[in-house]
Coordinates of C-alpha atoms in Angstrom, one line a residue:
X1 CA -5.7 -24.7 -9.8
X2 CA -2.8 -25.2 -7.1
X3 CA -0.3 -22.5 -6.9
X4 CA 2.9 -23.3 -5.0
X5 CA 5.7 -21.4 -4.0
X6 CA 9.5 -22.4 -2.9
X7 CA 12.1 -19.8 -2.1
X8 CA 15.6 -21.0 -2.8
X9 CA 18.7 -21.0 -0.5
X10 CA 20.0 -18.1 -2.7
X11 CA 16.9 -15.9 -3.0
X12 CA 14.8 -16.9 -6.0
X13 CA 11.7 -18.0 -6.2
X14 CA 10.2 -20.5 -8.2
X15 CA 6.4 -19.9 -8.1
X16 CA 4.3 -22.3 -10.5
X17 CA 0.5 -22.9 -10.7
X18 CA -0.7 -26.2 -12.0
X19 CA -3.1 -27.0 -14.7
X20 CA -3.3 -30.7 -15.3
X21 CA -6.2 -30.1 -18.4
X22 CA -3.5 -28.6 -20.5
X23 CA -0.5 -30.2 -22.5
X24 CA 2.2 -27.0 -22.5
X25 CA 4.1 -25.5 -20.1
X26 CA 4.4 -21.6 -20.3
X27 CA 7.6 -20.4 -18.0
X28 CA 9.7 -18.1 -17.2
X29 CA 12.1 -15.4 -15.1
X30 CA 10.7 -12.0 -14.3
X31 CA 13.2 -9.5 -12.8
X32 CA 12.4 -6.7 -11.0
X33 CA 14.1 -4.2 -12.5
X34 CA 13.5 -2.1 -15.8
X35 CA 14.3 1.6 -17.2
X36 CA 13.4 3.5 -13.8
X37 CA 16.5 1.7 -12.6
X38 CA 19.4 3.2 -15.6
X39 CA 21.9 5.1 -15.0
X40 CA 20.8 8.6 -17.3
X41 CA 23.9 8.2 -19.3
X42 CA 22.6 4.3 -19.8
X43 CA 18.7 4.9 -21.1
X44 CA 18.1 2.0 -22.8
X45 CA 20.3 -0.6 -21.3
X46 CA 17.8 -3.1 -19.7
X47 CA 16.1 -3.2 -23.7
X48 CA 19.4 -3.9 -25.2
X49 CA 20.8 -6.3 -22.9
X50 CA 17.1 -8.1 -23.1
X51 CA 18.0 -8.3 -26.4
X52 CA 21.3 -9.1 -26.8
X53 CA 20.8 -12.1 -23.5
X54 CA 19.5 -14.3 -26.6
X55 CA 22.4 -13.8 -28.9
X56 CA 25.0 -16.1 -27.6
X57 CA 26.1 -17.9 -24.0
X58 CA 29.7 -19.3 -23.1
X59 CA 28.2 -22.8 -24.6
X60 CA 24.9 -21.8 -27.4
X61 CA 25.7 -19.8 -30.2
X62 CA 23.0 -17.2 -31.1
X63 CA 21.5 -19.3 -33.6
X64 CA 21.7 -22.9 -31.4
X65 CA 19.2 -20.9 -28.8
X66 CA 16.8 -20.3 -31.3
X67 CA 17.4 -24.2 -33.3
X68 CA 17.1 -25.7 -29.8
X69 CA 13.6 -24.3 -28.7
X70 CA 12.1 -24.8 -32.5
X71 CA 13.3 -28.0 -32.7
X72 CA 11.2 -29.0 -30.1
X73 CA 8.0 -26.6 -31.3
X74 CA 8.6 -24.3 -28.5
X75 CA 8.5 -20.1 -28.4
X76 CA 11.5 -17.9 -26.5
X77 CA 10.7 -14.1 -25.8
X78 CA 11.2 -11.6 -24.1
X79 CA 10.1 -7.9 -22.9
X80 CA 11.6 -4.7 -21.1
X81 CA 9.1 -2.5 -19.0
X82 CA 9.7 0.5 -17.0
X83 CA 9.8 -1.7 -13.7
X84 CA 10.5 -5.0 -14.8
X85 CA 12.5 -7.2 -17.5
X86 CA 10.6 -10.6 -18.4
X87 CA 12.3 -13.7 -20.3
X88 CA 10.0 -16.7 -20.6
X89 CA 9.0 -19.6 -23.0
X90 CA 6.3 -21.9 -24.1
X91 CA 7.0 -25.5 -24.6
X92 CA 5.5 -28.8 -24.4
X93 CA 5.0 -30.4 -20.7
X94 CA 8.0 -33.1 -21.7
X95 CA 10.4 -30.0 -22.7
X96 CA 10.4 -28.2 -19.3
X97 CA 13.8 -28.7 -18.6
X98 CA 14.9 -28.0 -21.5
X99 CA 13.1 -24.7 -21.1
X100 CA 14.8 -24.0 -18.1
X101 CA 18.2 -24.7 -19.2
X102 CA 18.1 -22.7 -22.1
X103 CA 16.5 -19.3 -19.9
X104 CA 19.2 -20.4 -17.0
X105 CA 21.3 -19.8 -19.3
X106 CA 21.1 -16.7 -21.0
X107 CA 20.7 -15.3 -17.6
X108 CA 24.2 -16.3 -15.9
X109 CA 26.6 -17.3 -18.9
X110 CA 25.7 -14.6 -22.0
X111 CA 29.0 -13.8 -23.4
X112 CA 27.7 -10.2 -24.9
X113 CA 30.0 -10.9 -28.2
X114 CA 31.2 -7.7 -29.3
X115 CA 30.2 -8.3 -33.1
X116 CA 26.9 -9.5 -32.1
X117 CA 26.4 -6.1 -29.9
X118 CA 27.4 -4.0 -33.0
X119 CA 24.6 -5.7 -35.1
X120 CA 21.9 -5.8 -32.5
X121 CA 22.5 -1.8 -31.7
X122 CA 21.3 -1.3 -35.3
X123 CA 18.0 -3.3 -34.7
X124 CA 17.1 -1.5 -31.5
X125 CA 17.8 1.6 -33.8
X126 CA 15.7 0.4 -36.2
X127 CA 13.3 -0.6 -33.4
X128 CA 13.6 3.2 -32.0
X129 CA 12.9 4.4 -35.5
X130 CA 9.9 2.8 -36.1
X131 CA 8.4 3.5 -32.9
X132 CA 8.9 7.5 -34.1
X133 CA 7.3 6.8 -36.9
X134 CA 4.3 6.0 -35.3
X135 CA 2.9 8.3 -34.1
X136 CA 0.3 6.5 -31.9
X137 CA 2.9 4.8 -30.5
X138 CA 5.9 7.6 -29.7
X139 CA 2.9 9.9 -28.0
X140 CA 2.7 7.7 -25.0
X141 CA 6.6 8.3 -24.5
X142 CA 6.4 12.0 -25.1
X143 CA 3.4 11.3 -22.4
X144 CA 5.1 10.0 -19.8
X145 CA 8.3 12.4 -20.2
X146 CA 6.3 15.4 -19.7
X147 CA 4.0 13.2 -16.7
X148 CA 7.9 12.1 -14.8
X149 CA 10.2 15.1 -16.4
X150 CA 14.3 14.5 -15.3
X151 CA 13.6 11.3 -13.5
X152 CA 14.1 7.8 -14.2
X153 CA 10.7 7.2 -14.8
X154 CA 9.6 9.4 -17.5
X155 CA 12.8 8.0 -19.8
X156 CA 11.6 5.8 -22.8
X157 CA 12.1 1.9 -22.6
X158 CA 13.4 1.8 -25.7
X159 CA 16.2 4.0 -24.9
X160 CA 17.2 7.2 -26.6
X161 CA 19.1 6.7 -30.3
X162 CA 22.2 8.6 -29.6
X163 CA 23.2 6.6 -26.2
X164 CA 21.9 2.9 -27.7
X165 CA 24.1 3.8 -30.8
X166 CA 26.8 4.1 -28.2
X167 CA 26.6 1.5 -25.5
X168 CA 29.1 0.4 -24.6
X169 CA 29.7 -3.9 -23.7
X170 CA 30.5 -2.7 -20.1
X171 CA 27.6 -1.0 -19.6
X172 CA 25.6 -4.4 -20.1
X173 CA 28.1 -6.0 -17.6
X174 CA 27.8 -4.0 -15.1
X175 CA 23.8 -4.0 -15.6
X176 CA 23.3 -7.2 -15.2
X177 CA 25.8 -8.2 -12.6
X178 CA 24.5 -5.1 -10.3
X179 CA 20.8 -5.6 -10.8
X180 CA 19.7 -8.9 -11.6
X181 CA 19.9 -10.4 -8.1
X182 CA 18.2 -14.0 -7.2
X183 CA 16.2 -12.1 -4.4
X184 CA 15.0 -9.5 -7.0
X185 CA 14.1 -12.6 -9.2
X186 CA 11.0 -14.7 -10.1
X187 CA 10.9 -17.9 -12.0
X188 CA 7.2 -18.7 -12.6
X189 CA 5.6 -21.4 -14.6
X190 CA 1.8 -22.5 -15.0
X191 CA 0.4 -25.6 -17.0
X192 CA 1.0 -28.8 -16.9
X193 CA 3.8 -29.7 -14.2
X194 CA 5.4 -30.8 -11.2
X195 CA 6.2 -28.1 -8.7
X196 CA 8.9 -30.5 -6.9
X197 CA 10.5 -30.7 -10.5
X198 CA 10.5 -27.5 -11.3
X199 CA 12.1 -26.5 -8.2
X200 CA 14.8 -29.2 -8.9
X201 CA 15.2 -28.1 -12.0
X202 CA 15.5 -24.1 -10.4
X203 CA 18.5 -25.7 -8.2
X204 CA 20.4 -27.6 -10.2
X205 CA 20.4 -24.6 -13.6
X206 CA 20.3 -21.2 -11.1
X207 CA 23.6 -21.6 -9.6
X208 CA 25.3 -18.5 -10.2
X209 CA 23.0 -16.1 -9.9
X210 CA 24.3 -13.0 -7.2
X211 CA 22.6 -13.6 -4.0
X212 CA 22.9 -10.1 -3.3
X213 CA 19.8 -7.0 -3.4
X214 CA 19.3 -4.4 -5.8
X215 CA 20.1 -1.0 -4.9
X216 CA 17.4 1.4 -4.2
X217 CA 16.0 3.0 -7.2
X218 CA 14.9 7.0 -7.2
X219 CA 11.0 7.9 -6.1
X220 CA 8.5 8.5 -8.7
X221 CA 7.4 11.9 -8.4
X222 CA 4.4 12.6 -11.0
X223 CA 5.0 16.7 -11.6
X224 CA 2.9 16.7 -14.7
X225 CA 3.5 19.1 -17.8
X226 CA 3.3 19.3 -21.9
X227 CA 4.8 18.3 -24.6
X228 CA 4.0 19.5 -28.1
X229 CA 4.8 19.2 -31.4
X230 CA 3.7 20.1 -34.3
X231 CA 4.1 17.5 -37.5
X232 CA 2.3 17.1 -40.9
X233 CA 0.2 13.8 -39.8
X234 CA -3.7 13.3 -40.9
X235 CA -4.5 13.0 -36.8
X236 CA -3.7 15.0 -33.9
X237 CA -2.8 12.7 -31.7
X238 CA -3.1 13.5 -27.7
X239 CA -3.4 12.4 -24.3
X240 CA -4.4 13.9 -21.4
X241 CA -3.0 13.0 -18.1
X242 CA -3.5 13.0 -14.1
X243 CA -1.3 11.6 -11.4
X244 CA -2.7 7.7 -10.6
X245 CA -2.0 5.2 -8.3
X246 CA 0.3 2.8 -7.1
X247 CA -0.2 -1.3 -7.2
X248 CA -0.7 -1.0 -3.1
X249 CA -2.9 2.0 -3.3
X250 CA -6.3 1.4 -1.8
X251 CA -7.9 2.4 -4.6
X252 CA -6.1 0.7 -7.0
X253 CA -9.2 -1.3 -7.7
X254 CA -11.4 1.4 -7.8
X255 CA -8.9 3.0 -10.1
X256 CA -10.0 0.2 -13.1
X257 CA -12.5 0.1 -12.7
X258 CA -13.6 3.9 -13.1
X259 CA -10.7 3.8 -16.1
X260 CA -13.1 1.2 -17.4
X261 CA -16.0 3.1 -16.9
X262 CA -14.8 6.3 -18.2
X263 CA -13.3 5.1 -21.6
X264 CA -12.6 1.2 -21.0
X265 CA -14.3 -0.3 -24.3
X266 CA -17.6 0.4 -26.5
X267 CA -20.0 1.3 -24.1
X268 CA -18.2 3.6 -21.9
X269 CA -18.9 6.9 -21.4
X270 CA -16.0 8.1 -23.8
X271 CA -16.8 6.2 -26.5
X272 CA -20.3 6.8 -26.9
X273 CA -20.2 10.4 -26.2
X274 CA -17.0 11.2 -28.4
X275 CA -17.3 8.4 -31.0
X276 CA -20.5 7.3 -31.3
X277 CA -22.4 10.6 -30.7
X278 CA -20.0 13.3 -32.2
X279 CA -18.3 11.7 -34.4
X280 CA -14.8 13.7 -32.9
X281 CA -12.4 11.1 -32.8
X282 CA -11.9 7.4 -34.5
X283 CA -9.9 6.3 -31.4
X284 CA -10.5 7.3 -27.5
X285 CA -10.3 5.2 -24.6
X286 CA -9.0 5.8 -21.6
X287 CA -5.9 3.7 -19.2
X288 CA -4.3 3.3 -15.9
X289 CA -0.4 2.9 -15.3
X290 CA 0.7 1.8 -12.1
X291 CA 4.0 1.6 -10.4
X292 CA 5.3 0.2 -6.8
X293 CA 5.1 3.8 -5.8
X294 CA 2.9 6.0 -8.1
X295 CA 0.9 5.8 -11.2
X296 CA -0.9 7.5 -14.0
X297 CA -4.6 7.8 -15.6
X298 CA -4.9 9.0 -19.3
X299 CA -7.1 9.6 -22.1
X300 CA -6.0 8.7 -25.5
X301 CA -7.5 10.1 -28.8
X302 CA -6.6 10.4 -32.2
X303 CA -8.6 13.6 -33.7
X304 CA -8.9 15.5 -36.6
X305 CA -7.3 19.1 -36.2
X306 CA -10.0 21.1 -36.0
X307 CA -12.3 18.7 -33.8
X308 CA -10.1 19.0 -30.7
X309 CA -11.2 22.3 -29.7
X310 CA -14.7 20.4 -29.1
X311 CA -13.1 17.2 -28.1
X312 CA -11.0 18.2 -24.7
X313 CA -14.6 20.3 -23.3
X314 CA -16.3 16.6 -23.8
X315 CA -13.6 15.1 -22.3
X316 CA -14.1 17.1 -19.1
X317 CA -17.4 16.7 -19.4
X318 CA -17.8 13.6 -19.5
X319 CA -15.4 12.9 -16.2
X320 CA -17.1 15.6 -14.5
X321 CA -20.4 14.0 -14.6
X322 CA -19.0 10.8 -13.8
X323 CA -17.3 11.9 -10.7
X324 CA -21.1 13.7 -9.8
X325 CA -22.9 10.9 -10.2
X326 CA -22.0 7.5 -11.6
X327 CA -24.8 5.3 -12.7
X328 CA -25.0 1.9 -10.9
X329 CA -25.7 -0.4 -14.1
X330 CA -22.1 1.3 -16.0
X331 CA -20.4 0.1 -12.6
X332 CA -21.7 -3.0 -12.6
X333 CA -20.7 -3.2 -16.2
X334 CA -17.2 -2.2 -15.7
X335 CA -17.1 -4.2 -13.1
X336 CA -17.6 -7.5 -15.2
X337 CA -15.3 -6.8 -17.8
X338 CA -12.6 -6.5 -15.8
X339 CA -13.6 -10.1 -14.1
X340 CA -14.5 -11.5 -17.2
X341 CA -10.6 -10.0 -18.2
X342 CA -9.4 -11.8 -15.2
X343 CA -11.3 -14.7 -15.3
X344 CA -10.6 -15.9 -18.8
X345 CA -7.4 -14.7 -18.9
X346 CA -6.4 -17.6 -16.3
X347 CA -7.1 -20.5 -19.0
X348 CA -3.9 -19.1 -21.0
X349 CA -0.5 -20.4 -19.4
X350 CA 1.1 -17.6 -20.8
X351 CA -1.3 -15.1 -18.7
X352 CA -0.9 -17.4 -15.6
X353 CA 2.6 -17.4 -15.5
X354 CA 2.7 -13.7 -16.1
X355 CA 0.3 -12.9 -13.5
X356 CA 2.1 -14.9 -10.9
X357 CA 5.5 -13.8 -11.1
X358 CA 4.1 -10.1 -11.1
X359 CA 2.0 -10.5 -8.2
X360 CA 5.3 -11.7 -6.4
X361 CA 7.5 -8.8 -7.6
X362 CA 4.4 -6.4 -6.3
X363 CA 3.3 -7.9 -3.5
X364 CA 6.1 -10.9 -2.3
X365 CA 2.6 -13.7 -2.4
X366 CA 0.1 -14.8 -4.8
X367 CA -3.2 -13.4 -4.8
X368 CA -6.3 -15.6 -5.2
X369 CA -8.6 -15.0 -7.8
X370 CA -11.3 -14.8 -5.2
X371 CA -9.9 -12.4 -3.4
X372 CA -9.4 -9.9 -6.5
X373 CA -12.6 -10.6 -7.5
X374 CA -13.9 -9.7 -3.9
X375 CA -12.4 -6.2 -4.6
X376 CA -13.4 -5.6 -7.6
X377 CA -17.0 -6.0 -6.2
X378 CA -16.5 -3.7 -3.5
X379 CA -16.4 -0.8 -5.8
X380 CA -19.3 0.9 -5.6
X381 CA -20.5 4.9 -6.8
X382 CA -19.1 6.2 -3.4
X383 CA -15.5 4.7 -4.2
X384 CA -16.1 5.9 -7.7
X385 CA -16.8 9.5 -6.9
X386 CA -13.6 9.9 -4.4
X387 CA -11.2 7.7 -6.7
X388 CA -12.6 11.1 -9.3
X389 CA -11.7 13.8 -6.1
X390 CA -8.4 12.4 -6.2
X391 CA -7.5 12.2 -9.9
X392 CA -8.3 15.9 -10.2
X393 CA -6.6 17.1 -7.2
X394 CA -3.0 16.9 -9.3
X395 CA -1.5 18.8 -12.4
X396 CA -2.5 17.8 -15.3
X397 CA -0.5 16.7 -18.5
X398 CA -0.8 17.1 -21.8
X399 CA 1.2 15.4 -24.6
X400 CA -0.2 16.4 -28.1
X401 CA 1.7 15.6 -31.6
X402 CA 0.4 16.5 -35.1
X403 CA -1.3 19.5 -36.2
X404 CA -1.8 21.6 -33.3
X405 CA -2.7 25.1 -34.4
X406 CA -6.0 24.5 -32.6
X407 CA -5.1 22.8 -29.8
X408 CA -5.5 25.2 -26.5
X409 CA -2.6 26.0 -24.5
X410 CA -1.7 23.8 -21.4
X411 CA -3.0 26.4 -18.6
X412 CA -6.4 26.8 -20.5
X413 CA -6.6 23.0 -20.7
X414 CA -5.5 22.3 -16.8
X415 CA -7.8 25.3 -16.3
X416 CA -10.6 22.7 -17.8
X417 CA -9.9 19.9 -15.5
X418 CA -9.2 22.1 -11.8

């Protein structure tokens, strides 16, 4: 697989890797900005103006976007994250530029119609709704609110109802014309394609782009805390949180890989102790979240009310005797699902493309699969057991919603995990 990388004159890069066996094309921009960079009295402008990019440019009417890639059997998407904003598309190899057109232009010439706005408000507050009203789902935001309290960073993607409801057209404006900056910019494509014509294709549609850099965007500072609320649900539903580790962090590798370990699928420690053993919970795992300049580990489980005042003492248990004394064979396991992950995760176009544009945001070059693979190796019980010194040495958060008369209070909990 050749990967290939050209810098234009104003900034963006056009990144593609090529895979001749395929027929499609998967492409797309990645900007490197998200909710850690709104305004407070913004939260939830980089999802609505995500959405609203597809619903109308100075020449393609909302529904001509959506004609014009179907007509050719292609996909258009898009997604918000707390660092980043991605708009990409799948297509056939012989429908590249029109691919590229079509995402050029909902970037530099979206019109933000104020009739459209006013419709797709009420979708994002359906959106918002329906994320409260599940619970597994709304947890993770109560999660990192209470992880990143008053800060950028702990404010949900999806915005907060009462500001969407209220967002003003400017606001989008001045979003997109302050933050989406060509340097701050990635367009990446894998499958089957020409890098030289892509890059032509970059130079003749990104014309307008602002050649300009983003400001600087506020620190993450992981304080750790609780949330709680009580609600008339089957499940409790609860995570349990330490301070993690950044995408530059040397340990960031060890980091999955004890995650894995720990609670990463069916045979990790978590599952087989909680689930499998106990019978405690239907659903644990456990997960990493890393930024540019912090991060986050967590435990997810959805518990009966009663069973959680056996589940949290397992829980510390269990990461207790893994920071003593990992086994060799469960690092070795872990080890291969996250290259297995990797490894066939690279025959997708969509994955490829995805990967590449974020390893440029993160670290400005691509990194070759040999070279991940080469760290993930390295991890051995010794990086294990001080990646587990180092996720205990911060405060701990706990987010808990359901019925929590039986749930300990946060001190006793932290007290648990000290």
């Amino acid at each position: 697989m050749t990967v290939e990388v050209t810098t234009l004159a104003n900034g963006l890069r056009v990144a593609s890797a090529a895979m001749p066996h395929v027929e499609t094309v998967s492409l797309g921009v990645w900007v490197g900005v998200g909710t850690r960079d709104e305004p407070a009295e913004n939260n939830g402008v980089a999802h609505l103006l995500e959405h609203m990019a597809f619903k109308g440019t100075e020449r393609r009417t909302a529904r001509a976007i959506a004609e014009e890639i179907e007509a050719v059997g292609g996909h258009l998407n898009a997604y918000t994250s707390r660092e980043s904003t991605a708009y990409f598309a799948k297509v056939l190899k012989q429908n590249v530029p029109l691919a590229v057109d079509i995402i050029a232009d909902i970037l530099q010439h979206s019109v933000f119609d104020e009739t459209e706005l006013a419709r797709e408000r009420e979708v994002v507050l359906q959106e918002i709704g329906q994320a409260h009203d599940t619970p597994d789902d709304i947890i993770f935001d109560h999660f990192q609110e209470a992880a990143f309290p008053d800060q950028p960073l702990g404010r949900p993607v999806l915005g907060q109802a009462a500001v969407v409801g209220a967002m003003p057209r400017d606001a989008l404006v001045d979003y997109m014309s302050s933050r989406y900056q060509a340097p701050d910019m990635v367009l990446a494509a894998a499958g089957n394609l020409s890098h030289d014509a892509l890059v032509a294709l970059a130079e003749r549609h990104f014309t307008t782009l602002p050649a300009g850099r983003t400001n600087g965007r506020a620190p993450a500072c992981y304080r750790g805390g609780a949330y709680r609320e009580a609600k008339d649900l089957e499940q409790l539903h609860i995570v349990l949180g330490f301070p993690g580790f950044s995408f530059s962090d040397p340990d960031y590798y060890v980091f999955s890989v004890y995650s894995t370990l720990l609670g990463g699928g069916m045979s990790s420690r978590l599952f087989q102790e909680v689930r499998e053993k106990r019978g405690l919970a239907y659903s644990i795992y456990s997960f990493t979240g890393s930024f540019m300049d912090g991060g986050l580990f967590g435990v997810y489980a959805g518990t009966g009310a009663t069973q959680v005042e056996e589940l949290i003492p397992v829980i510390g248990e269990q990461m207790e005797a893994v920071a003593r004394e990992p086994g060799d064979a469960e690092i070795e396991r872990a080890r291969n699902q996250i290259k297995a992950g990797l490894l066939m995760s690279l025959e997708s176009t969509n994955a490829r493309s995805e990967q590449l544009a974020n390893q440029l945001l993160v670290y400005g070059r691509p990194i070759p699969v040999d070279e991940i693979v080469g760290r993930i190796d390295a991890v051995d019980a010794v990086a294990i057991r001080r990646l587990a010194d180092r996720l205990r040495s911060g405060p701990v958060t706990v987010a808990a919603l359901g019925p929590i008369d039986w749930l300990e209070s946060h001190e006793a909990i932290a007290a648990r995990f000290a």
